[in-house]
CSV table of C-alpha atoms and ligand atoms in Angstrom, one decimal:
chain,number,residue,atom,x,y,z
A,16,MET,CA,0.0,0.0,0.0
A,17,SER,CA,1.5,3.4,-0.9
A,18,SER,CA,1.6,6.2,1.5
A,19,LYS,CA,-1.4,8.6,1.7
A,20,GLN,CA,0.9,11.5,1.5
A,21,LEU,CA,2.4,10.3,-1.7
A,22,GLU,CA,-1.1,9.6,-3.2
A,23,ALA,CA,-2.3,13.0,-2.3
A,24,PHE,CA,0.9,14.7,-3.7
A,25,LEU,CA,0.7,12.8,-7.0
A,26,ASN,CA,-3.0,13.2,-7.6
A,27,GLU,CA,-3.0,16.9,-6.9
A,28,ASN,CA,0.0,17.7,-9.0
A,29,LEU,CA,-0.7,15.4,-11.9
A,30,GLU,CA,-4.2,16.9,-12.1
A,31,ASP,CA,-2.8,20.4,-11.9
A,32,LEU,CA,-0.4,19.8,-14.8
A,33,LYS,CA,-3.1,18.3,-16.9
A,34,THR,CA,-5.4,21.3,-16.4
A,35,ARG,CA,-2.7,23.7,-17.3
A,36,GLY,CA,-1.8,21.8,-20.4
A,37,LEU,CA,1.7,21.0,-19.1
A,38,TYR,CA,1.3,17.2,-18.9
A,39,ASN,CA,3.3,15.4,-21.6
A,40,VAL,CA,2.2,12.1,-22.9
A,41,ILE,CA,5.0,9.8,-24.2
A,42,ASP,CA,4.3,8.0,-27.5
A,43,PRO,CA,5.6,4.5,-28.1
A,44,LEU,CA,7.3,4.3,-31.5
A,45,GLU,CA,6.7,1.1,-33.5
A,46,SER,CA,9.4,1.9,-36.0
A,47,PRO,CA,13.1,3.0,-36.0
A,48,ASN,CA,13.5,6.7,-35.2
A,49,GLY,CA,14.0,7.8,-38.8
A,50,PRO,CA,12.5,10.7,-40.9
A,51,MET,CA,9.2,8.7,-41.0
A,52,ILE,CA,7.9,7.0,-37.8
A,53,THR,CA,5.0,4.8,-37.0
A,54,ILE,CA,2.8,5.3,-33.9
A,55,GLU,CA,-0.3,3.2,-33.3
A,56,GLY,CA,0.0,2.0,-36.9
A,57,LYS,CA,0.0,5.6,-38.3
A,58,GLU,CA,2.9,6.8,-40.4
A,59,LEU,CA,4.1,10.3,-39.6
A,60,ILE,CA,6.7,12.7,-40.9
A,61,ASN,CA,9.1,12.9,-37.9
A,62,LEU,CA,10.2,16.4,-37.1
A,63,SER,CA,10.9,15.8,-33.4
A,64,SER,CA,14.1,13.9,-33.2
A,65,ASN,CA,17.7,15.1,-32.5
A,66,ASN,CA,18.9,12.6,-35.0
A,67,TYR,CA,20.3,15.5,-37.0
A,68,LEU,CA,22.3,13.6,-39.5
A,69,GLY,CA,20.1,10.5,-39.7
A,70,LEU,CA,22.9,8.4,-38.3
A,71,ALA,CA,20.7,6.6,-35.7
A,72,THR,CA,19.6,4.2,-38.3
A,73,ASP,CA,22.6,4.3,-40.6
A,74,SER,CA,23.7,0.8,-41.8
A,75,ARG,CA,27.4,1.6,-41.3
A,76,LEU,CA,26.8,2.2,-37.6
A,77,LYS,CA,24.7,-0.9,-37.3
A,78,LYS,CA,27.4,-3.0,-38.8
A,79,VAL,CA,30.2,-1.9,-36.4
A,80,ALA,CA,27.8,-2.1,-33.5
A,81,THR,CA,26.9,-5.6,-34.3
A,82,GLU,CA,30.6,-6.6,-34.7
A,83,ALA,CA,31.5,-5.0,-31.3
A,84,LEU,CA,28.5,-6.8,-29.7
A,85,GLU,CA,29.8,-10.1,-31.0
A,86,LYS,CA,33.4,-9.5,-30.1
A,87,TYR,CA,33.0,-7.8,-26.6
A,88,GLY,CA,29.5,-8.8,-25.5
A,89,ALA,CA,26.4,-6.8,-24.6
A,90,GLY,CA,27.7,-4.8,-21.7
A,91,ALA,CA,31.0,-3.3,-20.5
A,92,GLY,CA,30.8,-5.3,-17.3
A,93,ALA,CA,31.9,-2.8,-14.7
A,94,VAL,CA,33.0,0.7,-13.9
A,95,ARG,CA,36.2,1.3,-15.9
A,96,THR,CA,38.4,2.1,-12.9
A,97,ILE,CA,37.5,-1.2,-11.2
A,98,ASN,CA,37.7,-3.7,-14.0
A,99,GLY,CA,39.9,-2.1,-16.6
A,100,THR,CA,38.7,-0.5,-19.7
A,101,LEU,CA,37.8,-2.0,-23.0
A,102,LYS,CA,40.1,-0.9,-25.8
A,103,VAL,CA,37.2,0.4,-27.8
A,104,HIS,CA,36.5,3.0,-25.1
A,105,ILE,CA,40.0,4.3,-25.4
A,106,GLU,CA,39.8,4.3,-29.2
A,107,LEU,CA,36.6,6.3,-29.0
A,108,GLU,CA,38.1,8.9,-26.7
A,109,GLU,CA,41.1,9.3,-28.9
A,110,LYS,CA,38.8,9.8,-31.9
A,111,ILE,CA,36.8,12.4,-30.0
A,112,ALA,CA,39.9,14.3,-29.1
A,113,GLU,CA,41.1,14.3,-32.7
A,114,PHE,CA,37.7,15.4,-33.9
A,115,LYS,CA,37.5,18.2,-31.3
A,116,GLN,CA,41.2,19.1,-31.7
A,117,THR,CA,41.9,18.8,-28.0
A,118,GLU,CA,44.7,16.9,-26.2
A,119,ALA,CA,42.3,14.4,-24.7
A,120,ALA,CA,38.7,13.4,-24.1
A,121,ILE,CA,36.7,11.2,-21.7
A,122,ALA,CA,33.4,9.4,-22.5
A,123,TYR,CA,30.4,9.3,-20.1
A,124,GLN,CA,27.1,7.4,-20.3
A,125,SER,CA,25.2,10.5,-21.5
A,126,GLY,CA,25.4,14.2,-22.2
A,127,PHE,CA,23.4,14.8,-19.0
A,128,MET,CA,25.9,12.7,-17.1
A,129,CYS,CA,28.8,14.9,-18.4
A,130,ASN,CA,27.3,17.9,-16.7
A,131,MET,CA,26.8,16.0,-13.5
A,132,ALA,CA,30.4,14.8,-13.7
A,133,ALA,CA,32.5,17.7,-14.9
A,134,ILE,CA,31.2,20.7,-13.1
A,135,SER,CA,31.3,19.2,-9.6
A,136,ALA,CA,34.7,17.6,-10.2
A,137,VAL,CA,36.2,21.1,-10.5
A,138,MET,CA,33.9,23.6,-8.8
A,139,ASP,CA,32.9,23.6,-5.1
A,140,LYS,CA,31.1,25.8,-2.6
A,141,ASN,CA,33.9,28.4,-2.5
A,142,ASP,CA,33.5,29.0,-6.3
A,143,ALA,CA,31.0,30.8,-8.5
A,144,ILE,CA,29.5,29.9,-11.9
A,145,LEU,CA,28.2,32.4,-14.4
A,146,SER,CA,25.5,30.6,-16.3
A,147,ASP,CA,23.3,31.7,-19.2
A,148,GLU,CA,19.7,31.8,-18.1
A,149,LEU,CA,18.6,29.5,-21.0
A,150,ASN,CA,21.2,26.8,-20.3
A,151,HIS,CA,20.0,23.2,-20.5
A,152,ALA,CA,18.5,21.5,-17.4
A,153,SER,CA,21.5,19.2,-17.1
A,154,ILE,CA,23.8,22.2,-16.8
A,155,ILE,CA,21.6,23.7,-14.1
A,156,ASP,CA,21.6,20.5,-12.2
A,157,GLY,CA,25.3,20.0,-12.6
A,158,CYS,CA,25.9,23.5,-11.2
A,159,ARG,CA,23.6,22.8,-8.3
A,160,LEU,CA,25.4,19.6,-7.5
A,161,SER,CA,28.7,21.4,-7.3
A,162,ARG,CA,27.3,23.8,-4.6
A,163,ALA,CA,29.1,26.7,-6.2
A,164,LYS,CA,27.2,30.0,-6.2
A,165,ILE,CA,25.2,30.2,-9.4
A,166,ILE,CA,25.1,33.7,-11.0
A,167,ARG,CA,22.6,33.7,-13.9
A,168,TYR,CA,23.2,36.2,-16.7
A,169,ASN,CA,20.5,37.3,-19.2
A,170,HIS,CA,20.4,35.1,-22.3
A,171,SER,CA,23.4,35.9,-24.6
A,172,ASP,CA,23.6,39.4,-23.0
A,173,MET,CA,27.3,40.2,-23.0
A,174,GLU,CA,27.0,43.4,-21.1
A,175,ASP,CA,25.2,41.6,-18.3
A,176,LEU,CA,27.8,38.8,-18.3
A,177,ARG,CA,30.7,41.2,-18.3
A,178,ALA,CA,29.2,43.3,-15.4
A,179,LYS,CA,28.5,40.1,-13.4
A,180,ALA,CA,32.0,38.6,-14.1
A,181,LYS,CA,33.6,41.8,-13.0
A,182,GLU,CA,31.6,42.0,-9.8
A,183,ALA,CA,32.3,38.4,-9.0
A,184,LYS,CA,36.0,38.8,-9.6
A,185,GLU,CA,36.3,42.0,-7.7
A,186,SER,CA,34.3,40.8,-4.8
A,187,GLY,CA,37.2,38.5,-3.9
A,188,GLN,CA,34.5,36.1,-2.5
A,189,TYR,CA,35.3,33.2,-4.8
A,190,ASN,CA,38.3,30.9,-5.3
A,191,LYS,CA,37.5,30.0,-8.9
A,192,LEU,CA,35.1,31.3,-11.5
A,193,MET,CA,33.6,29.6,-14.5
A,194,ILE,CA,31.3,30.7,-17.4
A,195,ILE,CA,29.0,28.0,-18.7
A,196,THR,CA,26.9,28.2,-21.9
A,197,ASP,CA,25.2,25.9,-24.3
A,198,GLY,CA,26.9,26.1,-27.7
A,199,VAL,CA,23.6,26.1,-29.6
A,200,PHE,CA,20.4,26.7,-27.6
A,201,SER,CA,18.2,23.7,-28.3
A,202,MET,CA,14.8,25.3,-28.1
A,203,ASP,CA,15.5,28.4,-30.1
A,204,GLY,CA,18.4,27.3,-32.3
A,205,ASP,CA,20.5,30.4,-31.6
A,206,VAL,CA,24.3,30.2,-31.2
A,207,ALA,CA,26.2,31.3,-28.1
A,208,LEU,CA,28.4,34.4,-28.6
A,209,LEU,CA,31.6,32.4,-27.9
A,210,PRO,CA,34.2,35.0,-29.1
A,211,GLU,CA,32.8,37.6,-26.7
A,212,ILE,CA,32.4,35.0,-23.9
A,213,VAL,CA,36.0,34.0,-24.3
A,214,GLU,CA,37.2,37.6,-24.3
A,215,ILE,CA,35.3,38.3,-21.0
A,216,ALA,CA,36.7,35.1,-19.6
A,217,GLU,CA,40.3,36.1,-20.5
A,218,GLU,CA,39.9,39.6,-19.1
A,219,PHE,CA,38.9,38.2,-15.7
A,220,ASP,CA,40.8,34.9,-15.8
A,221,ILE,CA,37.6,32.8,-15.8
A,222,MET,CA,37.3,29.2,-17.0
A,223,THR,CA,35.1,28.5,-20.0
A,224,TYR,CA,32.7,25.5,-20.3
A,225,VAL,CA,30.7,25.0,-23.5
A,226,ASP,CA,28.0,22.3,-23.7
A,227,ASP,CA,27.8,21.7,-27.5
A,228,ALA,CA,25.1,19.0,-27.5
A,229,HIS,CA,23.3,20.7,-30.4
A,230,GLY,CA,26.3,22.2,-32.1
A,231,SER,CA,28.4,19.1,-32.7
A,232,GLY,CA,27.7,17.6,-36.1
A,233,VAL,CA,25.9,20.8,-37.1
A,234,LEU,CA,28.3,23.7,-36.9
A,235,GLY,CA,32.1,23.9,-37.7
A,236,LYS,CA,31.6,21.5,-40.6
A,237,GLY,CA,30.5,19.0,-38.0
A,238,ALA,CA,33.2,19.6,-35.3
A,239,GLY,CA,31.0,22.0,-33.4
A,240,THR,CA,30.5,25.5,-32.2
A,241,VAL,CA,33.9,25.9,-30.7
A,242,LYS,CA,35.5,24.9,-34.0
A,243,HIS,CA,33.1,27.1,-35.9
A,244,PHE,CA,34.6,30.1,-34.1
A,245,GLY,CA,38.2,28.7,-34.1
A,246,LEU,CA,38.4,28.7,-30.3
A,247,GLN,CA,39.7,25.2,-29.7
A,248,ASP,CA,42.6,26.5,-27.7
A,249,LYS,CA,40.6,29.0,-25.7
A,250,VAL,CA,37.7,26.9,-24.3
A,251,ASP,CA,38.6,24.8,-21.3
A,252,PHE,CA,35.7,22.3,-21.4
A,253,GLN,CA,34.0,21.1,-24.6
A,254,ILE,CA,31.0,19.0,-23.7
A,255,GLY,CA,29.2,16.9,-26.3
A,256,THR,CA,26.7,14.2,-26.6
A,257,LEU,CA,26.8,11.0,-28.7
A,258,SER,CA,23.0,10.8,-28.7
A,259,LYS,CA,22.1,13.6,-31.2
A,260,ALA,CA,24.0,14.2,-34.4
A,261,ILE,CA,26.2,11.2,-33.6
A,262,GLY,CA,23.0,9.1,-33.4
A,263,VAL,CA,23.9,6.7,-30.6
A,264,VAL,CA,24.0,7.4,-26.8
A,265,GLY,CA,26.6,8.8,-24.5
A,266,GLY,CA,28.5,12.0,-23.9
A,267,TYR,CA,32.0,13.3,-23.6
A,268,VAL,CA,34.2,16.1,-22.2
A,269,ALA,CA,37.1,17.2,-24.4
A,270,GLY,CA,40.0,19.4,-23.2
A,271,LYS,CA,43.5,19.5,-21.9
A,272,LYS,CA,45.1,16.2,-20.9
A,273,ASN,CA,45.4,17.2,-17.2
A,274,LEU,CA,41.7,18.1,-17.1
A,275,ILE,CA,40.8,14.7,-18.5
A,276,ASP,CA,43.2,13.0,-16.1
A,277,TRP,CA,41.5,14.8,-13.2
A,278,LEU,CA,38.0,13.8,-14.4
A,279,LYS,CA,39.1,10.2,-14.6
A,280,VAL,CA,40.0,10.2,-10.9
A,281,ARG,CA,37.5,12.7,-9.5
A,282,SER,CA,34.3,12.7,-11.5
A,283,ARG,CA,31.8,10.5,-9.8
A,284,PRO,CA,29.7,9.2,-12.8
A,285,PHE,CA,33.0,7.9,-14.2
A,286,LEU,CA,34.0,6.3,-10.9
A,287,PHE,CA,30.7,4.9,-9.8
A,288,SER,CA,28.7,4.0,-12.9
A,289,THR,CA,29.3,1.4,-15.6
A,290,SER,CA,30.5,2.7,-18.9
A,291,LEU,CA,28.9,2.7,-22.3
A,292,THR,CA,28.3,-0.6,-24.0
A,293,PRO,CA,30.8,-1.8,-26.7
A,294,ALA,CA,28.2,-1.5,-29.4
A,295,ASP,CA,27.5,2.2,-28.4
A,296,VAL,CA,31.1,2.9,-28.4
A,297,ALA,CA,31.9,1.3,-31.8
A,298,ALA,CA,28.9,3.0,-33.4
A,299,SER,CA,29.8,6.4,-32.0
A,300,LYS,CA,33.4,6.1,-33.2
A,301,ARG,CA,32.2,5.1,-36.7
A,302,ALA,CA,29.8,8.1,-36.8
A,303,ILE,CA,32.6,10.5,-36.1
A,304,GLU,CA,34.7,8.9,-38.8
A,305,ILE,CA,31.8,9.4,-41.2
A,306,LEU,CA,31.7,13.1,-40.3
A,307,GLN,CA,35.5,13.4,-40.8
A,308,GLU,CA,35.3,11.6,-44.2
A,309,SER,CA,32.7,13.9,-45.8
A,310,THR,CA,30.5,16.9,-45.1
A,311,GLU,CA,27.7,15.3,-47.2
A,312,LEU,CA,25.3,14.7,-44.3
A,313,HIS,CA,26.1,18.0,-42.6
A,314,ASP,CA,25.4,19.9,-45.9
A,315,LYS,CA,22.1,18.0,-46.4
A,316,LEU,CA,21.0,18.9,-42.9
A,317,TRP,CA,21.6,22.6,-43.5
A,318,GLU,CA,19.9,22.4,-46.9
A,319,ASN,CA,16.8,20.8,-45.3
A,320,GLY,CA,16.8,23.2,-42.4
A,321,ASP,CA,16.9,26.2,-44.6
A,322,TYR,CA,14.1,24.8,-46.8
A,323,LEU,CA,11.8,24.1,-43.9
A,324,LYS,CA,12.5,27.4,-42.2
A,325,LYS,CA,11.8,29.3,-45.5
A,326,GLY,CA,8.6,27.4,-46.0
A,327,LEU,CA,7.2,27.9,-42.5
A,328,LYS,CA,8.2,31.6,-42.3
A,329,SER,CA,6.6,32.4,-45.6
A,330,LEU,CA,3.4,31.0,-44.3
A,331,GLY,CA,3.5,33.5,-41.5
A,332,PHE,CA,4.7,31.3,-38.6
A,333,ASN,CA,6.9,32.9,-35.9
A,334,ILE,CA,10.1,30.8,-36.2
A,335,GLY,CA,12.1,32.9,-33.7
A,336,ASN,CA,15.7,33.7,-34.3
A,337,SER,CA,17.2,30.3,-35.1
A,338,GLU,CA,20.6,30.3,-36.7
A,339,THR,CA,20.7,26.6,-37.1
A,340,PRO,CA,18.4,23.9,-38.6
A,341,ILE,CA,16.4,23.8,-35.3
A,342,THR,CA,13.1,25.4,-36.3
A,343,PRO,CA,10.8,26.4,-33.5
A,344,CYS,CA,7.2,27.5,-34.3
A,345,ILE,CA,6.4,29.7,-31.4
A,346,ILE,CA,2.7,29.7,-30.5
A,347,GLY,CA,2.8,31.1,-26.9
A,348,ASP,CA,-0.1,29.8,-24.9
A,349,GLU,CA,0.7,26.3,-23.6
A,350,ALA,CA,-2.8,24.7,-24.2
A,351,LEU,CA,-3.0,26.2,-27.7
A,352,THR,CA,0.5,24.8,-28.5
A,353,GLN,CA,-0.5,21.3,-27.4
A,354,GLN,CA,-3.7,21.5,-29.4
A,355,PHE,CA,-1.7,22.6,-32.5
A,356,SER,CA,0.7,19.8,-32.1
A,357,LYS,CA,-2.2,17.3,-31.7
A,358,ARG,CA,-3.8,18.5,-34.9
A,359,LEU,CA,-0.5,18.2,-36.8
A,360,TYR,CA,-0.3,14.7,-35.5
A,361,GLU,CA,-3.8,13.9,-36.8
A,362,GLU,CA,-2.8,15.2,-40.2
A,363,GLY,CA,0.5,13.3,-40.3
A,364,VAL,CA,3.3,15.4,-38.8
A,365,TYR,CA,5.0,14.5,-35.6
A,366,ALA,CA,6.2,17.7,-34.1
A,367,LYS,CA,6.0,17.8,-30.4
A,368,SER,CA,4.9,20.7,-28.3
A,369,ILE,CA,7.5,22.1,-25.9
A,370,VAL,CA,6.2,24.0,-23.0
A,371,PHE,CA,7.2,25.1,-19.5
A,372,PRO,CA,9.5,24.0,-17.7
A,373,THR,CA,11.5,23.1,-20.8
A,374,VAL,CA,11.0,26.7,-22.1
A,375,PRO,CA,9.8,29.8,-20.2
A,376,ARG,CA,6.1,30.1,-19.5
A,377,GLY,CA,4.1,31.7,-22.3
A,378,THR,CA,6.6,30.7,-25.0
A,379,GLY,CA,5.1,27.3,-25.9
A,380,ARG,CA,6.3,26.1,-29.2
A,381,VAL,CA,6.3,23.2,-31.6
A,382,ARG,CA,9.9,22.4,-32.2
A,383,ASN,CA,10.8,21.1,-35.7
A,384,MET,CA,14.0,19.3,-36.4
A,385,PRO,CA,14.5,18.5,-40.0
A,386,THR,CA,17.3,16.0,-40.5
A,387,ALA,CA,19.7,15.0,-43.3
A,388,ALA,CA,17.5,12.0,-43.8
A,389,HIS,CA,14.4,13.9,-44.8
A,390,SER,CA,13.5,14.2,-48.5
A,391,LYS,CA,12.1,17.4,-50.1
A,392,GLU,CA,8.8,15.6,-50.6
A,393,MET,CA,8.5,14.8,-46.9
A,394,LEU,CA,9.2,18.5,-46.1
A,395,ASP,CA,6.8,19.8,-48.7
A,396,HIS,CA,4.1,17.5,-47.3
A,397,ALA,CA,4.9,18.7,-43.7
A,398,ILE,CA,4.7,22.4,-44.8
A,399,ALA,CA,1.3,21.8,-46.5
A,400,ILE,CA,0.0,20.3,-43.3
A,401,TYR,CA,1.3,23.2,-41.2
A,402,GLU,CA,-0.5,25.6,-43.6
A,403,LYS,CA,-3.8,23.7,-43.3
A,404,VAL,CA,-3.7,23.4,-39.5
A,405,GLY,CA,-2.3,26.9,-38.9
A,406,LYS,CA,-5.1,28.5,-40.9
A,407,GLU,CA,-7.8,26.2,-39.3
A,408,MET,CA,-6.6,27.3,-35.8
A,409,GLY,CA,-6.2,31.0,-36.7
A,410,ILE,CA,-2.4,30.9,-36.0
A,411,ILE,CA,-1.5,32.2,-39.4
B,774,PLP,C1,22.7,21.3,-23.9
B,774,PLP,C2,22.4,19.8,-23.6
B,774,PLP,N1,23.2,19.2,-22.8
B,774,PLP,C3,23.0,17.9,-22.5
B,774,PLP,C4,21.9,17.2,-23.0
B,774,PLP,C5,21.7,15.8,-22.6
B,774,PLP,O1,22.3,14.9,-23.5
B,774,PLP,P1,21.9,13.4,-23.5
B,774,PLP,O2,20.6,13.2,-24.2
B,774,PLP,O3,23.1,12.8,-24.2
B,774,PLP,O4,21.9,13.0,-22.1
B,774,PLP,C6,21.0,17.8,-23.8
B,774,PLP,C7,19.9,17.1,-24.4
B,774,PLP,O5,18.9,17.6,-24.8
B,774,PLP,C8,21.3,19.2,-24.2
B,774,PLP,O6,20.4,19.8,-25.0
């Protein structure tokens, strides 16, 4: 029998979320997560994944994953520090470092885990972190875990960042300071102002930490936002995920060798959680090789992104200020956003509503993510459905 307190808490809060249009229903997919997906027997144009380059279903990744599974087994067996590390993990880390042009890299079980690991391994309660107000939830949680003072600056507002950095430095209150930002902001598609951030960091001797979950594979000809700006030598922590453009699962931190050495002995998710499976590792490494071999997928992603953006914008949708293929359709009201997404679904487009707490209240949106795997026909069909539903609901 569950506790009455828990029952009361859950009933009250679930009901509240449902009434306010903030309750998210999770759909079971009956197909691979490609450009078209099947849910309850219905085929839909999938504009909701982060599978930017279509690599999640790529036959080259499946081949090496199967081989690694056969050779090394289904699981890694233990935490790497306890039972040794599989050679494939080391090969992946070397590949990531080469790709990111850093001295070294360390792989974690997810991008989320990287932020749990890296921030608290370096920052503590005597330190302060300057954090963009729109940073991802995992950054916020990673900062909290470190117990450092969190100083939020207005989104991409360099005057605000500079003033707060100066104040923090001159206060003499903190041992260490760090600036953390997303490379690409996932719900809006805008790019962090890294050259300005690095300049401020250098002026006040502050560490820099860029979580490039949505920039890797997308910017810098695939190598990410830091490469895009040519700042490989100036950013201390480059965080990335293997779950989005790379198409698999996992995350990494790339940086100087001594930073990576420190994370290997002091970051708790590395020390106390079993590492990625051999199949994940082999597939991720192959994905990076594919990005190094050619920009074909990267170029297709941008072509598709530009095409969808142009189509939706010309219909009169508010697509915000995205500078990347991420294409939000900002509706505002949460309930209306959910209703809009539901109608798109009924007509054949899978584009999920994103509402508070993922984005600020009153900025509900349908987030569209065209990938390299979409055809022009799929995108044309999706745009036609957007037009029909948008007009029907008085949104355009
Ligand atoms: C900026 C950022 N960091 C980390 C993550 C988490 O990555 P993963 O899905 O690999 O845990 C995300 C995922 O959306 C993200 O957007």
